[in-house]
Amino acid sequence: MADGLVIIPTFNEIENIEAIIKTVFDLKKDFHVLVVDDNSPDGTAQNVKKLQEQFPERLFLEVRKEKSGLGTAYIHGFKWALERNYDYIFEMDADFSHRPADLSRLHRACLNGADVAVGSRYKKGVNVVNWPLYRILLSYGASFYVKIITGMQVHDPTAGFVCYKKEVLENINLDAVRFIGYAFQIEMKYRAYLKKYKIEEVSIIFTDRVNGKSKMNSSIIREAIFGVIAMKFRSIFFKKNF
């Protein structure tokens, strides 16, 4: 059995899903893949089911009833992974904004002592390709804002390309995680930070999607801006329930 599981949440990723899965399976290291699909109307799950015939022991699929947010998709995947005792659990987007080849670098960082390895766009300058300037400013500004509010010295706290050691997820109360949008990424890193786990950033090049449609919207941005303050408040005054 592979020791690493790559969780890929999907909603309408029919244009990318087959290629991303096959690229992961072409890597030298043996990874398993779990696709958590939110009942995509474009047939993403059906495509994955066909691929399972080709990769029956490596590719897994969980289909949820409806679109319920990135955070809850990952929580679903984390629990699935822990039940099956994977040692390293990865988050990765379906749209090739995260290079599958970098999975091995994140894995290596955890083998070398990191508890959480973050594929970072901002560890060494700004390594983003094909984003308009406003998206770069928004993302980079959000990262600076999160550092100030939380005290985490993580250059890219909103990053969605991450490797967690099993023990980290076992010791975080996954049912208490509140955020469901991109702020989910901040909350997971913050919870690991409060538990004194070692968070290490691995510099990557992030390339904006070519196929499919971005899921970013104004409600996700509001959650990240106002939710971070509320999260910090809860972690101070409601420690037992956080």
PDB file of C-alpha atoms in Angstrom:
ATOM      1  CA  MET A   1       0.000   0.000   0.000  1.00  0.00           C
ATOM      2  CA  ALA A   2       1.226   3.508  -0.785  1.00  0.00           C
ATOM      3  CA  ASP A   3       1.941   5.695   2.252  1.00  0.00           C
ATOM      4  CA  GLY A   4       0.651   8.869   0.565  1.00  0.00           C
ATOM      5  CA  LEU A   5      -2.874   9.850  -0.475  1.00  0.00           C
ATOM      6  CA  VAL A   6      -3.539  12.836  -2.735  1.00  0.00           C
ATOM      7  CA  ILE A   7      -6.982  14.348  -2.162  1.00  0.00           C
ATOM      8  CA  ILE A   8      -8.411  16.222  -5.136  1.00  0.00           C
ATOM      9  CA  PRO A   9     -11.739  18.001  -4.559  1.00  0.00           C
ATOM     10  CA  THR A  10     -13.733  18.563  -7.743  1.00  0.00           C
ATOM     11  CA  PHE A  11     -16.719  20.423  -9.071  1.00  0.00           C
ATOM     12  CA  ASN A  12     -17.012  20.580 -12.858  1.00  0.00           C
ATOM     13  CA  GLU A  13     -13.430  19.548 -13.637  1.00  0.00           C
ATOM     14  CA  ILE A  14     -14.191  17.284 -16.583  1.00  0.00           C
ATOM     15  CA  GLU A  15     -11.553  19.078 -18.684  1.00  0.00           C
ATOM     16  CA  ASN A  16      -8.758  18.401 -16.215  1.00  0.00           C
ATOM     17  CA  ILE A  17      -9.509  15.367 -14.068  1.00  0.00           C
ATOM     18  CA  GLU A  18      -8.264  12.545 -16.308  1.00  0.00           C
ATOM     19  CA  ALA A  19      -5.016  14.306 -17.151  1.00  0.00           C
ATOM     20  CA  ILE A  20      -4.217  15.265 -13.551  1.00  0.00           C
ATOM     21  CA  ILE A  21      -4.844  11.736 -12.258  1.00  0.00           C
ATOM     22  CA  LYS A  22      -2.709  10.101 -14.941  1.00  0.00           C
ATOM     23  CA  THR A  23       0.084  12.614 -14.338  1.00  0.00           C
ATOM     24  CA  VAL A  24       0.131  11.749 -10.617  1.00  0.00           C
ATOM     25  CA  PHE A  25       0.235   8.052 -11.419  1.00  0.00           C
ATOM     26  CA  ASP A  26       3.121   8.592 -13.852  1.00  0.00           C
ATOM     27  CA  LEU A  27       5.348   9.842 -10.999  1.00  0.00           C
ATOM     28  CA  LYS A  28       8.141   7.596  -9.735  1.00  0.00           C
ATOM     29  CA  LYS A  29       6.713   7.574  -6.219  1.00  0.00           C
ATOM     30  CA  ASP A  30       3.572   5.538  -5.719  1.00  0.00           C
ATOM     31  CA  PHE A  31       0.707   7.819  -4.665  1.00  0.00           C
ATOM     32  CA  HIS A  32      -2.936   6.924  -4.258  1.00  0.00           C
ATOM     33  CA  VAL A  33      -5.582   9.465  -5.313  1.00  0.00           C
ATOM     34  CA  LEU A  34      -8.950  10.199  -3.737  1.00  0.00           C
ATOM     35  CA  VAL A  35     -11.310  12.402  -5.753  1.00  0.00           C
ATOM     36  CA  VAL A  36     -14.024  14.058  -3.639  1.00  0.00           C
ATOM     37  CA  ASP A  37     -16.606  15.211  -6.155  1.00  0.00           C
ATOM     38  CA  ASP A  38     -19.570  17.443  -5.279  1.00  0.00           C
ATOM     39  CA  ASN A  39     -21.941  15.767  -7.748  1.00  0.00           C
ATOM     40  CA  SER A  40     -20.557  17.694 -10.725  1.00  0.00           C
ATOM     41  CA  PRO A  41     -23.194  18.095 -13.461  1.00  0.00           C
ATOM     42  CA  ASP A  42     -20.493  17.950 -16.152  1.00  0.00           C
ATOM     43  CA  GLY A  43     -19.787  14.255 -15.513  1.00  0.00           C
ATOM     44  CA  THR A  44     -16.500  14.543 -13.615  1.00  0.00           C
ATOM     45  CA  ALA A  45     -17.377  11.630 -11.307  1.00  0.00           C
ATOM     46  CA  GLN A  46     -18.405   9.417 -14.219  1.00  0.00           C
ATOM     47  CA  ASN A  47     -15.035  10.036 -15.833  1.00  0.00           C
ATOM     48  CA  VAL A  48     -13.267   9.054 -12.607  1.00  0.00           C
ATOM     49  CA  LYS A  49     -15.336   5.857 -12.373  1.00  0.00           C
ATOM     50  CA  LYS A  50     -14.128   4.854 -15.842  1.00  0.00           C
ATOM     51  CA  LEU A  51     -10.537   5.524 -14.812  1.00  0.00           C
ATOM     52  CA  GLN A  52     -10.988   3.308 -11.752  1.00  0.00           C
ATOM     53  CA  GLU A  53     -11.179   0.346 -14.114  1.00  0.00           C
ATOM     54  CA  GLN A  54      -7.647   1.225 -15.236  1.00  0.00           C
ATOM     55  CA  PHE A  55      -6.342   2.014 -11.727  1.00  0.00           C
ATOM     56  CA  PRO A  56      -8.490  -0.144  -9.401  1.00  0.00           C
ATOM     57  CA  GLU A  57      -6.046  -0.227  -6.460  1.00  0.00           C
ATOM     58  CA  ARG A  58      -4.844   3.369  -6.662  1.00  0.00           C
ATOM     59  CA  LEU A  59      -7.816   5.581  -7.549  1.00  0.00           C
ATOM     60  CA  PHE A  60     -10.750   6.170  -5.225  1.00  0.00           C
ATOM     61  CA  LEU A  61     -13.898   8.277  -5.515  1.00  0.00           C
ATOM     62  CA  GLU A  62     -16.294   9.800  -3.017  1.00  0.00           C
ATOM     63  CA  VAL A  63     -19.335  11.578  -4.480  1.00  0.00           C
ATOM     64  CA  ARG A  64     -21.236  13.995  -2.260  1.00  0.00           C
ATOM     65  CA  LYS A  65     -24.837  15.020  -2.815  1.00  0.00           C
ATOM     66  CA  GLU A  66     -24.181  18.678  -3.628  1.00  0.00           C
ATOM     67  CA  LYS A  67     -21.604  21.443  -3.762  1.00  0.00           C
ATOM     68  CA  SER A  68     -20.762  22.047  -0.098  1.00  0.00           C
ATOM     69  CA  GLY A  69     -17.489  23.942  -0.145  1.00  0.00           C
ATOM     70  CA  LEU A  70     -13.791  23.230  -0.471  1.00  0.00           C
ATOM     71  CA  GLY A  71     -13.233  22.909   3.264  1.00  0.00           C
ATOM     72  CA  THR A  72     -15.876  20.266   3.872  1.00  0.00           C
ATOM     73  CA  ALA A  73     -14.621  18.308   0.854  1.00  0.00           C
ATOM     74  CA  TYR A  74     -11.142  18.177   2.353  1.00  0.00           C
ATOM     75  CA  ILE A  75     -12.465  17.280   5.809  1.00  0.00           C
ATOM     76  CA  HIS A  76     -14.372  14.409   4.181  1.00  0.00           C
ATOM     77  CA  GLY A  77     -11.146  13.330   2.476  1.00  0.00           C
ATOM     78  CA  PHE A  78      -9.050  13.660   5.649  1.00  0.00           C
ATOM     79  CA  LYS A  79     -11.391  11.400   7.605  1.00  0.00           C
ATOM     80  CA  TRP A  80     -11.410   8.877   4.756  1.00  0.00           C
ATOM     81  CA  ALA A  81      -7.591   8.879   4.725  1.00  0.00           C
ATOM     82  CA  LEU A  82      -7.254   8.495   8.497  1.00  0.00           C
ATOM     83  CA  GLU A  83      -9.642   5.550   8.499  1.00  0.00           C
ATOM     84  CA  ARG A  84      -7.297   3.847   6.013  1.00  0.00           C
ATOM     85  CA  ASN A  85      -4.119   4.762   7.871  1.00  0.00           C
ATOM     86  CA  TYR A  86      -2.227   6.756   5.243  1.00  0.00           C
ATOM     87  CA  ASP A  87       0.919   8.342   6.704  1.00  0.00           C
ATOM     88  CA  TYR A  88       0.956  11.405   4.441  1.00  0.00           C
ATOM     89  CA  ILE A  89      -2.150  13.183   3.226  1.00  0.00           C
ATOM     90  CA  PHE A  90      -1.909  15.743   0.427  1.00  0.00           C
ATOM     91  CA  GLU A  91      -4.182  18.527  -0.802  1.00  0.00           C
ATOM     92  CA  MET A  92      -3.971  19.374  -4.496  1.00  0.00           C
ATOM     93  CA  ASP A  93      -6.131  21.206  -7.026  1.00  0.00           C
ATOM     94  CA  ALA A  94      -7.416  19.435 -10.132  1.00  0.00           C
ATOM     95  CA  ASP A  95      -6.555  22.214 -12.578  1.00  0.00           C
ATOM     96  CA  PHE A  96      -2.740  21.860 -12.828  1.00  0.00           C
ATOM     97  CA  SER A  97      -2.135  25.092 -10.917  1.00  0.00           C
ATOM     98  CA  HIS A  98      -0.170  22.743  -8.656  1.00  0.00           C
ATOM     99  CA  ARG A  99       2.437  20.685 -10.491  1.00  0.00           C
ATOM    100  CA  PRO A 100       2.056  16.990  -9.608  1.00  0.00           C
ATOM    101  CA  ALA A 101       5.858  16.630  -9.799  1.00  0.00           C
ATOM    102  CA  ASP A 102       6.083  18.811  -6.670  1.00  0.00           C
ATOM    103  CA  LEU A 103       4.209  16.203  -4.616  1.00  0.00           C
ATOM    104  CA  SER A 104       7.501  14.387  -4.137  1.00  0.00           C
ATOM    105  CA  ARG A 105       9.153  17.567  -2.838  1.00  0.00           C
ATOM    106  CA  LEU A 106       6.403  18.071  -0.265  1.00  0.00           C
ATOM    107  CA  HIS A 107       6.685  14.429   0.753  1.00  0.00           C
ATOM    108  CA  ARG A 108      10.454  14.774   1.108  1.00  0.00           C
ATOM    109  CA  ALA A 109      10.041  17.815   3.355  1.00  0.00           C
ATOM    110  CA  CYS A 110       7.872  15.770   5.710  1.00  0.00           C
ATOM    111  CA  LEU A 111      10.320  12.873   5.629  1.00  0.00           C
ATOM    112  CA  ASN A 112      13.032  15.343   6.645  1.00  0.00           C
ATOM    113  CA  GLY A 113      11.208  16.637   9.714  1.00  0.00           C
ATOM    114  CA  ALA A 114       8.314  18.879   8.705  1.00  0.00           C
ATOM    115  CA  ASP A 115       4.884  18.040  10.109  1.00  0.00           C
ATOM    116  CA  VAL A 116       3.139  20.197   7.512  1.00  0.00           C
ATOM    117  CA  ALA A 117       4.756  20.951   4.143  1.00  0.00           C
ATOM    118  CA  VAL A 118       3.263  23.885   2.230  1.00  0.00           C
ATOM    119  CA  GLY A 119       3.743  24.432  -1.500  1.00  0.00           C
ATOM    120  CA  SER A 120       4.491  28.140  -1.255  1.00  0.00           C
ATOM    121  CA  ARG A 121       4.031  30.756  -3.966  1.00  0.00           C
ATOM    122  CA  TYR A 122       5.742  33.449  -1.876  1.00  0.00           C
ATOM    123  CA  LYS A 123       8.689  31.861  -0.085  1.00  0.00           C
ATOM    124  CA  LYS A 124      11.077  33.188  -2.728  1.00  0.00           C
ATOM    125  CA  GLY A 125       9.476  36.316  -4.167  1.00  0.00           C
ATOM    126  CA  VAL A 126       6.230  35.902  -6.122  1.00  0.00           C
ATOM    127  CA  ASN A 127       6.141  32.684  -8.162  1.00  0.00           C
ATOM    128  CA  VAL A 128       2.784  32.987  -9.913  1.00  0.00           C
ATOM    129  CA  VAL A 129       2.185  32.548 -13.645  1.00  0.00           C
ATOM    130  CA  ASN A 130      -0.780  33.884 -15.651  1.00  0.00           C
ATOM    131  CA  TRP A 131      -2.498  35.717 -12.820  1.00  0.00           C
ATOM    132  CA  PRO A 132      -3.656  39.317 -13.391  1.00  0.00           C
ATOM    133  CA  LEU A 133      -2.022  41.893 -11.137  1.00  0.00           C
ATOM    134  CA  TYR A 134      -5.128  42.354  -8.964  1.00  0.00           C
ATOM    135  CA  ARG A 135      -5.180  38.619  -8.108  1.00  0.00           C
ATOM    136  CA  ILE A 136      -1.514  38.697  -7.123  1.00  0.00           C
ATOM    137  CA  LEU A 137      -2.032  41.785  -4.962  1.00  0.00           C
ATOM    138  CA  LEU A 138      -5.129  40.282  -3.356  1.00  0.00           C
ATOM    139  CA  SER A 139      -3.420  36.974  -2.574  1.00  0.00           C
ATOM    140  CA  TYR A 140      -0.123  38.479  -1.420  1.00  0.00           C
ATOM    141  CA  GLY A 141      -1.940  41.096   0.639  1.00  0.00           C
ATOM    142  CA  ALA A 142      -4.085  38.413   2.258  1.00  0.00           C
ATOM    143  CA  SER A 143      -0.960  36.479   3.205  1.00  0.00           C
ATOM    144  CA  PHE A 144       0.573  39.535   4.878  1.00  0.00           C
ATOM    145  CA  TYR A 145      -2.717  40.229   6.669  1.00  0.00           C
ATOM    146  CA  VAL A 146      -2.932  36.661   7.994  1.00  0.00           C
ATOM    147  CA  LYS A 147       0.635  36.824   9.305  1.00  0.00           C
ATOM    148  CA  ILE A 148      -0.168  39.963  11.277  1.00  0.00           C
ATOM    149  CA  ILE A 149      -3.420  38.619  12.761  1.00  0.00           C
ATOM    150  CA  THR A 150      -2.308  35.069  13.574  1.00  0.00           C
ATOM    151  CA  GLY A 151       1.402  35.470  14.266  1.00  0.00           C
ATOM    152  CA  MET A 152       2.209  32.559  11.928  1.00  0.00           C
ATOM    153  CA  GLN A 153       5.433  33.116  10.019  1.00  0.00           C
ATOM    154  CA  VAL A 154       4.087  31.393   6.925  1.00  0.00           C
ATOM    155  CA  HIS A 155       4.582  33.310   3.689  1.00  0.00           C
ATOM    156  CA  ASP A 156       1.669  31.610   1.904  1.00  0.00           C
ATOM    157  CA  PRO A 157      -1.005  30.719   4.501  1.00  0.00           C
ATOM    158  CA  THR A 158      -3.770  30.512   1.880  1.00  0.00           C
ATOM    159  CA  ALA A 159      -1.862  27.892  -0.140  1.00  0.00           C
ATOM    160  CA  GLY A 160      -3.889  24.851  -1.137  1.00  0.00           C
ATOM    161  CA  PHE A 161      -0.974  22.561  -2.027  1.00  0.00           C
ATOM    162  CA  VAL A 162      -0.100  20.881   1.263  1.00  0.00           C
ATOM    163  CA  CYS A 163       1.180  17.653   2.792  1.00  0.00           C
ATOM    164  CA  TYR A 164       0.088  16.729   6.318  1.00  0.00           C
ATOM    165  CA  LYS A 165       1.595  14.006   8.412  1.00  0.00           C
ATOM    166  CA  LYS A 166      -1.095  11.671   9.703  1.00  0.00           C
ATOM    167  CA  GLU A 167      -0.539  12.639  13.346  1.00  0.00           C
ATOM    168  CA  VAL A 168      -1.302  16.297  12.599  1.00  0.00           C
ATOM    169  CA  LEU A 169      -4.755  15.514  11.251  1.00  0.00           C
ATOM    170  CA  GLU A 170      -5.342  13.001  14.047  1.00  0.00           C
ATOM    171  CA  ASN A 171      -4.711  15.717  16.635  1.00  0.00           C
ATOM    172  CA  ILE A 172      -6.760  18.490  15.036  1.00  0.00           C
ATOM    173  CA  ASN A 173     -10.470  18.509  15.836  1.00  0.00           C
ATOM    174  CA  LEU A 174     -11.656  18.290  12.242  1.00  0.00           C
ATOM    175  CA  ASP A 175     -15.297  18.643  13.278  1.00  0.00           C
ATOM    176  CA  ALA A 176     -14.494  22.044  14.814  1.00  0.00           C
ATOM    177  CA  VAL A 177     -13.072  23.521  11.590  1.00  0.00           C
ATOM    178  CA  ARG A 178     -15.485  26.256  10.537  1.00  0.00           C
ATOM    179  CA  PHE A 179     -14.288  27.692   7.255  1.00  0.00           C
ATOM    180  CA  ILE A 180     -15.481  26.134   4.016  1.00  0.00           C
ATOM    181  CA  GLY A 181     -13.880  28.407   1.397  1.00  0.00           C
ATOM    182  CA  TYR A 182     -10.227  29.280   0.830  1.00  0.00           C
ATOM    183  CA  ALA A 183      -9.984  30.487   4.449  1.00  0.00           C
ATOM    184  CA  PHE A 184     -10.138  26.796   5.306  1.00  0.00           C
ATOM    185  CA  GLN A 185      -6.482  26.624   4.272  1.00  0.00           C
ATOM    186  CA  ILE A 186      -5.617  29.361   6.760  1.00  0.00           C
ATOM    187  CA  GLU A 187      -7.533  27.702   9.580  1.00  0.00           C
ATOM    188  CA  MET A 188      -5.890  24.311   9.087  1.00  0.00           C
ATOM    189  CA  LYS A 189      -2.399  25.812   9.175  1.00  0.00           C
ATOM    190  CA  TYR A 190      -3.318  27.942  12.197  1.00  0.00           C
ATOM    191  CA  ARG A 191      -4.610  24.941  14.130  1.00  0.00           C
ATOM    192  CA  ALA A 192      -1.398  23.059  13.348  1.00  0.00           C
ATOM    193  CA  TYR A 193       0.625  26.115  14.392  1.00  0.00           C
ATOM    194  CA  LEU A 194      -1.174  26.367  17.750  1.00  0.00           C
ATOM    195  CA  LYS A 195      -0.346  22.718  18.418  1.00  0.00           C
ATOM    196  CA  LYS A 196       3.347  23.493  17.818  1.00  0.00           C
ATOM    197  CA  TYR A 197       3.682  21.384  14.696  1.00  0.00           C
ATOM    198  CA  LYS A 198       6.547  22.290  12.390  1.00  0.00           C
ATOM    199  CA  ILE A 199       5.278  24.007   9.241  1.00  0.00           C
ATOM    200  CA  GLU A 200       7.803  24.180   6.408  1.00  0.00           C
ATOM    201  CA  GLU A 201       7.327  25.961   3.104  1.00  0.00           C
ATOM    202  CA  VAL A 202       8.569  24.474  -0.160  1.00  0.00           C
ATOM    203  CA  SER A 203       8.894  27.014  -2.961  1.00  0.00           C
ATOM    204  CA  ILE A 204       6.763  26.163  -5.999  1.00  0.00           C
ATOM    205  CA  ILE A 205       5.657  27.830  -9.207  1.00  0.00           C
ATOM    206  CA  PHE A 206       1.889  28.312  -9.285  1.00  0.00           C
ATOM    207  CA  THR A 207       0.311  28.454 -12.754  1.00  0.00           C
ATOM    208  CA  ASP A 208      -3.274  29.640 -13.164  1.00  0.00           C
ATOM    209  CA  ARG A 209      -5.686  27.159 -14.691  1.00  0.00           C
ATOM    210  CA  VAL A 210      -5.934  26.907 -18.478  1.00  0.00           C
ATOM    211  CA  ASN A 211      -9.120  24.809 -18.621  1.00  0.00           C
ATOM    212  CA  GLY A 212     -12.281  25.156 -16.546  1.00  0.00           C
ATOM    213  CA  LYS A 213     -13.572  27.991 -14.416  1.00  0.00           C
ATOM    214  CA  SER A 214     -12.155  29.457 -11.193  1.00  0.00           C
ATOM    215  CA  LYS A 215     -14.282  28.982  -8.053  1.00  0.00           C
ATOM    216  CA  MET A 216     -13.160  32.295  -6.499  1.00  0.00           C
ATOM    217  CA  ASN A 217     -15.958  34.723  -5.593  1.00  0.00           C
ATOM    218  CA  SER A 218     -16.664  37.673  -3.286  1.00  0.00           C
ATOM    219  CA  SER A 219     -18.099  35.562  -0.457  1.00  0.00           C
ATOM    220  CA  ILE A 220     -14.868  33.556  -0.299  1.00  0.00           C
ATOM    221  CA  ILE A 221     -12.886  36.794  -0.050  1.00  0.00           C
ATOM    222  CA  ARG A 222     -15.139  38.120   2.738  1.00  0.00           C
ATOM    223  CA  GLU A 223     -14.763  34.873   4.660  1.00  0.00           C
ATOM    224  CA  ALA A 224     -10.993  35.180   4.497  1.00  0.00           C
ATOM    225  CA  ILE A 225     -10.897  38.848   5.552  1.00  0.00           C
ATOM    226  CA  PHE A 226     -13.404  38.897   8.401  1.00  0.00           C
ATOM    227  CA  GLY A 227     -13.216  35.245   9.358  1.00  0.00           C
ATOM    228  CA  VAL A 228      -9.525  35.370  10.258  1.00  0.00           C
ATOM    229  CA  ILE A 229     -10.177  37.930  12.988  1.00  0.00           C
ATOM    230  CA  ALA A 230     -13.053  35.860  14.355  1.00  0.00           C
ATOM    231  CA  MET A 231     -10.854  32.748  14.264  1.00  0.00           C
ATOM    232  CA  LYS A 232      -8.108  34.492  16.225  1.00  0.00           C
ATOM    233  CA  PHE A 233     -10.677  35.705  18.759  1.00  0.00           C
ATOM    234  CA  ARG A 234     -12.083  32.193  19.253  1.00  0.00           C
ATOM    235  CA  SER A 235      -8.628  30.688  19.657  1.00  0.00           C
ATOM    236  CA  ILE A 236      -7.889  33.117  22.513  1.00  0.00           C
ATOM    237  CA  PHE A 237     -11.176  33.262  24.401  1.00  0.00           C
ATOM    238  CA  PHE A 238     -12.643  29.835  23.611  1.00  0.00           C
ATOM    239  CA  LYS A 239      -9.551  27.633  23.654  1.00  0.00           C
ATOM    240  CA  LYS A 240     -11.330  24.524  24.899  1.00  0.00           C
ATOM    241  CA  ASN A 241     -13.830  24.583  22.051  1.00  0.00           C
ATOM    242  CA  PHE A 242     -11.443  25.721  19.340  1.00  0.00           C
TER     243      PHE A 242
END
